Short mmCIF file of C-alpha atoms and ligand atoms in Angstrom, two decimals:
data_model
loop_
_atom_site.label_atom_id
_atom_site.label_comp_id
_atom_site.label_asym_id
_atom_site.label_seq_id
_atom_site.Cartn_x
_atom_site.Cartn_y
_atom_site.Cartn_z
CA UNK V 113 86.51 35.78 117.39
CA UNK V 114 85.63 32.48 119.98
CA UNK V 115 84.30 35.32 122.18
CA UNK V 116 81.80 36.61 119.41
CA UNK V 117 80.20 34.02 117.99
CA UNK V 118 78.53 32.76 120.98
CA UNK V 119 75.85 35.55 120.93
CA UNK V 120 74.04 33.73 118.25
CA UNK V 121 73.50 30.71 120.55
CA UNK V 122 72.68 32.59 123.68
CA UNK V 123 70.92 35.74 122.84
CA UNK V 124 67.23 35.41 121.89
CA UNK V 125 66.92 39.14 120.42
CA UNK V 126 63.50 38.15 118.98
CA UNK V 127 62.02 37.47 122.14
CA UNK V 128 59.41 40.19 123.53
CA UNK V 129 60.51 41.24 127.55
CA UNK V 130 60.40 38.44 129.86
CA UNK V 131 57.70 38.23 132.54
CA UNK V 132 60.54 39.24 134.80
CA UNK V 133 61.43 42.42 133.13
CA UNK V 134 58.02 43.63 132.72
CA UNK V 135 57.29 42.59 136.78
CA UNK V 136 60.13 44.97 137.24
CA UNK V 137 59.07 47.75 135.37
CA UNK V 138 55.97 47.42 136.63
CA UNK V 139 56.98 47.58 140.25
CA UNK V 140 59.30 50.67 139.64
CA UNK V 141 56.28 52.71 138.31
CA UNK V 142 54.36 51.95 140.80
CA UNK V 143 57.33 52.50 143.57
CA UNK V 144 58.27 55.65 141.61
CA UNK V 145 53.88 56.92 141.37
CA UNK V 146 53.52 56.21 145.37
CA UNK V 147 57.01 57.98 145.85
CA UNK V 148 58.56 55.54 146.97
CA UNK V 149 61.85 55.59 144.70
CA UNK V 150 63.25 58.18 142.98
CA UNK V 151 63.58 57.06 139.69
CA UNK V 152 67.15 59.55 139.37
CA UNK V 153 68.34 57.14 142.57
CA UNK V 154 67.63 54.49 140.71
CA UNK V 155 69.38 55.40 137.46
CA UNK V 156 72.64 56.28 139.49
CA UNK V 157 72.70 52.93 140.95
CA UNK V 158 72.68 51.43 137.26
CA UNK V 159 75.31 53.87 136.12
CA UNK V 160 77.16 53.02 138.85
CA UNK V 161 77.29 49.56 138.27
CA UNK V 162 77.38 49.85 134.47
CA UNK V 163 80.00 52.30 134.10
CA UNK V 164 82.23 52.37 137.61
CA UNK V 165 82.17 48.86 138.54
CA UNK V 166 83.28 46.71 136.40
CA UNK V 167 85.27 43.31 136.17
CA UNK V 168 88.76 45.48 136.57
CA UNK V 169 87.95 45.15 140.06
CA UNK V 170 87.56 41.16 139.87
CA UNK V 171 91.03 41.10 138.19
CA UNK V 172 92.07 42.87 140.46
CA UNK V 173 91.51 40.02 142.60
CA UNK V 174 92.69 37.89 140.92
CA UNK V 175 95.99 39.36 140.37
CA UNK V 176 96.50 40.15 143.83
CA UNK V 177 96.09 36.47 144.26
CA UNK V 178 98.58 35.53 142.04
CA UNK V 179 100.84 37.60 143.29
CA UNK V 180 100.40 37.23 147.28
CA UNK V 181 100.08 33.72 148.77
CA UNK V 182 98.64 35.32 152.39
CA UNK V 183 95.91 36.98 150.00
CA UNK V 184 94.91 33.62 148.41
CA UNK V 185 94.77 32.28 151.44
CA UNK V 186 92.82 34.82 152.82
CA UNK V 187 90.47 34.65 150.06
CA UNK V 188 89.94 31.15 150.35
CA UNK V 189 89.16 31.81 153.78
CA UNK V 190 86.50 34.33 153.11
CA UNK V 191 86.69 35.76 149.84
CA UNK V 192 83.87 38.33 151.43
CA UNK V 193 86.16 39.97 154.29
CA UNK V 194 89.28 39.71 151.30
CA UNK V 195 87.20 41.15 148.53
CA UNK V 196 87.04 43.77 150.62
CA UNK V 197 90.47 44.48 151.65
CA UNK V 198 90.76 45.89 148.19
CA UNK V 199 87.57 48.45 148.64
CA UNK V 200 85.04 46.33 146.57
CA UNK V 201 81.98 45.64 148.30
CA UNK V 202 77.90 46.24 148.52
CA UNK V 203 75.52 45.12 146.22
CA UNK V 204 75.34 41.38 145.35
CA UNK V 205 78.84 41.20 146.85
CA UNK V 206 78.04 40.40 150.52
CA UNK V 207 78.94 36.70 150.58
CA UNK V 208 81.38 35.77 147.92
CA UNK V 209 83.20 32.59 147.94
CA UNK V 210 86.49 32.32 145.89
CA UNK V 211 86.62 29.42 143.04
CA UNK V 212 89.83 28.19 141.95
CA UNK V 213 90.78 26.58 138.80
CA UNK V 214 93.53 23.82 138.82
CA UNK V 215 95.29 21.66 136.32
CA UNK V 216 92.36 19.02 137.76
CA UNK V 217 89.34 21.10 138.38
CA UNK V 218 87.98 24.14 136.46
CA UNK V 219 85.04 25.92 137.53
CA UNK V 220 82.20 27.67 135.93
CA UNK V 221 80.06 30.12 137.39
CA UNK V 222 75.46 29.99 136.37
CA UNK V 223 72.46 31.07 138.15
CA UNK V 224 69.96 29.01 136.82
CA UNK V 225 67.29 30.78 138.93
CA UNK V 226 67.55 34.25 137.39
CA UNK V 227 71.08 36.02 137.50
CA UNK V 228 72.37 36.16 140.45
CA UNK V 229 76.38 37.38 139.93
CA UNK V 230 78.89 39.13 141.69
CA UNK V 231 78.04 42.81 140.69
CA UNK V 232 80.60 44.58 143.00
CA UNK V 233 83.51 42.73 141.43
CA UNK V 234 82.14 42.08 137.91
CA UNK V 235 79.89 44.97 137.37
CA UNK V 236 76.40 43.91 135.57
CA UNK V 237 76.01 40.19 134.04
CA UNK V 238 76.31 39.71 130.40
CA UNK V 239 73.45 39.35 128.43
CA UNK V 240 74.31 35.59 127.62
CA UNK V 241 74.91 35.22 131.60
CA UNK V 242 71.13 35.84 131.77
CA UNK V 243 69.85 34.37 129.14
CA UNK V 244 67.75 31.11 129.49
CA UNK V 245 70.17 28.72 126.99
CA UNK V 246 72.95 29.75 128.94
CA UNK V 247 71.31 28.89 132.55
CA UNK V 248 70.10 25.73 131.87
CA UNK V 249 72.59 24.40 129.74
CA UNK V 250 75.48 25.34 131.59
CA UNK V 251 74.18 22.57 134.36
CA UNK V 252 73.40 20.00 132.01
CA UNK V 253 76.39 20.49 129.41
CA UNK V 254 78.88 22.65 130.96
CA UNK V 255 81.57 21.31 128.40
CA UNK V 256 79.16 22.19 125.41
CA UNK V 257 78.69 25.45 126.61
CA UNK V 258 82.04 26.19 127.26
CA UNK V 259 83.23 25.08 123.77
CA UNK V 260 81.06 27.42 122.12
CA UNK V 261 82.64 30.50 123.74
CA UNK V 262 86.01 28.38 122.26
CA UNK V 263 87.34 27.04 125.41
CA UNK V 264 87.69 23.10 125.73
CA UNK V 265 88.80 22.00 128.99
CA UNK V 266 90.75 18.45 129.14
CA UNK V 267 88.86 15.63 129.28
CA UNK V 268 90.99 14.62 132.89
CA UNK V 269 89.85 17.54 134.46
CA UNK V 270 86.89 17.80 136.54
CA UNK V 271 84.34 20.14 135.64
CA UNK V 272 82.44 22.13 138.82
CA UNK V 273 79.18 24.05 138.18
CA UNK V 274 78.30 26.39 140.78
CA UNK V 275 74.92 27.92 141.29
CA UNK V 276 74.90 31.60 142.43
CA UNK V 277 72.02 32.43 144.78
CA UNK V 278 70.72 35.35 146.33
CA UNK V 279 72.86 34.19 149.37
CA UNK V 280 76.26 33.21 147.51
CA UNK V 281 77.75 34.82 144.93
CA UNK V 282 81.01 33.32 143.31
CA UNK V 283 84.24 34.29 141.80
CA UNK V 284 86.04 32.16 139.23
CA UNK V 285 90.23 32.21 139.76
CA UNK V 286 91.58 31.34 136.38
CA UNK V 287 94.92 29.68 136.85
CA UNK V 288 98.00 32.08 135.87
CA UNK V 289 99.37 31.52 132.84
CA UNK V 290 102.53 30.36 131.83
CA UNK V 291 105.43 32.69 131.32
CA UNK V 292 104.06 35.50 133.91
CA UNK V 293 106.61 34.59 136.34
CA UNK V 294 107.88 37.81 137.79
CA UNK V 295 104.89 39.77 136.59
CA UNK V 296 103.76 42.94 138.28
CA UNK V 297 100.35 42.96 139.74
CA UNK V 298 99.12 45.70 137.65
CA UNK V 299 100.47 43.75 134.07
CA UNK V 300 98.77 40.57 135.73
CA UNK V 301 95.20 42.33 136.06
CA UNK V 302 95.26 43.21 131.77
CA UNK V 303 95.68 39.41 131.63
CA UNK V 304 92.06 38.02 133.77
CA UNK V 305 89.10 38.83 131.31
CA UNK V 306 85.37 39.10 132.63
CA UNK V 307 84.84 35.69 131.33
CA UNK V 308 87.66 34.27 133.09
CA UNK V 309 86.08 35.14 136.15
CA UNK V 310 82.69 33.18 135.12
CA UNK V 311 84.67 30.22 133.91
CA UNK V 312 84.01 30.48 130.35
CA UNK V 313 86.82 31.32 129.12
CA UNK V 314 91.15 31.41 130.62
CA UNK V 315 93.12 33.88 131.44
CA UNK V 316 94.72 35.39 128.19
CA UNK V 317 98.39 34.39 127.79
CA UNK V 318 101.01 36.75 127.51
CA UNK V 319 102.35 37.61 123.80
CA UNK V 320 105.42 36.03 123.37
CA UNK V 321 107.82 38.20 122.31
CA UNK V 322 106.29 41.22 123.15
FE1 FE R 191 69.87 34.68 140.19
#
């Protein structure tokens, strides 16, 4: 339920469109009236994104990284070039750069410009990622933020904000959890959650006993 709650804090549903939005939709109808977009094109692109890529891919990632030192250090390297190794690339993926969360540091993911976020491994942002609360809080009160989607991290560790940009684009690896030694890949992946991979949340631990 820590993942449900939050909505309430970061979702303004009362809220008429933003200026954004309706600069958007204005600038597709007038792309789509001088035929300059095909509004179809368009739509496939959000399907795409909405429905085909999705954060599956960033676990996949992440798993891979858990599993295969010469990847990690590959993807420390340049995440971009590694990202790729596994076929995920393109849109708002072109330079990623490869958090990773330690006993001492844990990392959280904003863009407190718009929403800015690593579509080709996460799919499309939440709508809390987006939402105003979340991007300027997240900067100021990282901890607060993170407690309210139910994850506290220790007051020893270091806590590292990082702004996404149109340039950079990051990716949040949660540390593996306990008891996953001898894991297969593919079992590792059900493990990393979407929010994992922002920083708001860990990588689920295995059932015990299961
Ligand atoms: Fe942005």
């Amino acid at each position: 339920m820590a993942h449900d709650h939050h909505d309430h804090d970061h979702d303004h549903g009362q809220e008429p469109p933003s200026d954004m939005a309706l600069r958007v939709k204005a600038l597709e109808s007038l792309l789509v009236e001088k035929g300059l977009v095909d509004p179809a094109a368009l739509d496939a692109i959000i399907d795409t994104y909405e429905h085909k890529v999705g954060p599956r891919n960033g676990a996949r990632v992440v798993a891979r990284a858990w599993s295969d030192p010469a990847y990690l250090d590959r993807l420390r390297a340049d995440a971009t070039a590694a990202i790729a190794e596994l076929g995920y690339g393109g849109r708002q993926g072109e330079h990623m750069v490869a958090v990773e969360n330690t006993p001492e540091v844990h990392n959280l993911v904003v863009c407190t410009l718009c929403s800015c976020y690593p579509w080709s491994v996460l799919g499309l942002p939440p709508v809390w990622y987006k939402s105003s609360p979340y991007r300027s809080r997240a900067v100021i009160d990282p901890r607060g933020v993170m407690a309210e989607f139910g994850l506290t991290v220790p007051d020893e560790a270091e806590v590292r904000v990082w702004d996404s940009t149109a340039e950079i684009r990051y990716l949040v690896i949660p540390e593996r959890p306990a008891g996953t030694e001898g894991w297969s890949e593919e079992a590792l992946t059900e493990l990393v959650s979407r929010d994992s991979m922002i920083g708001v949340s860990l990588a689920r631990a295995p059932e015990t006993g299961a």
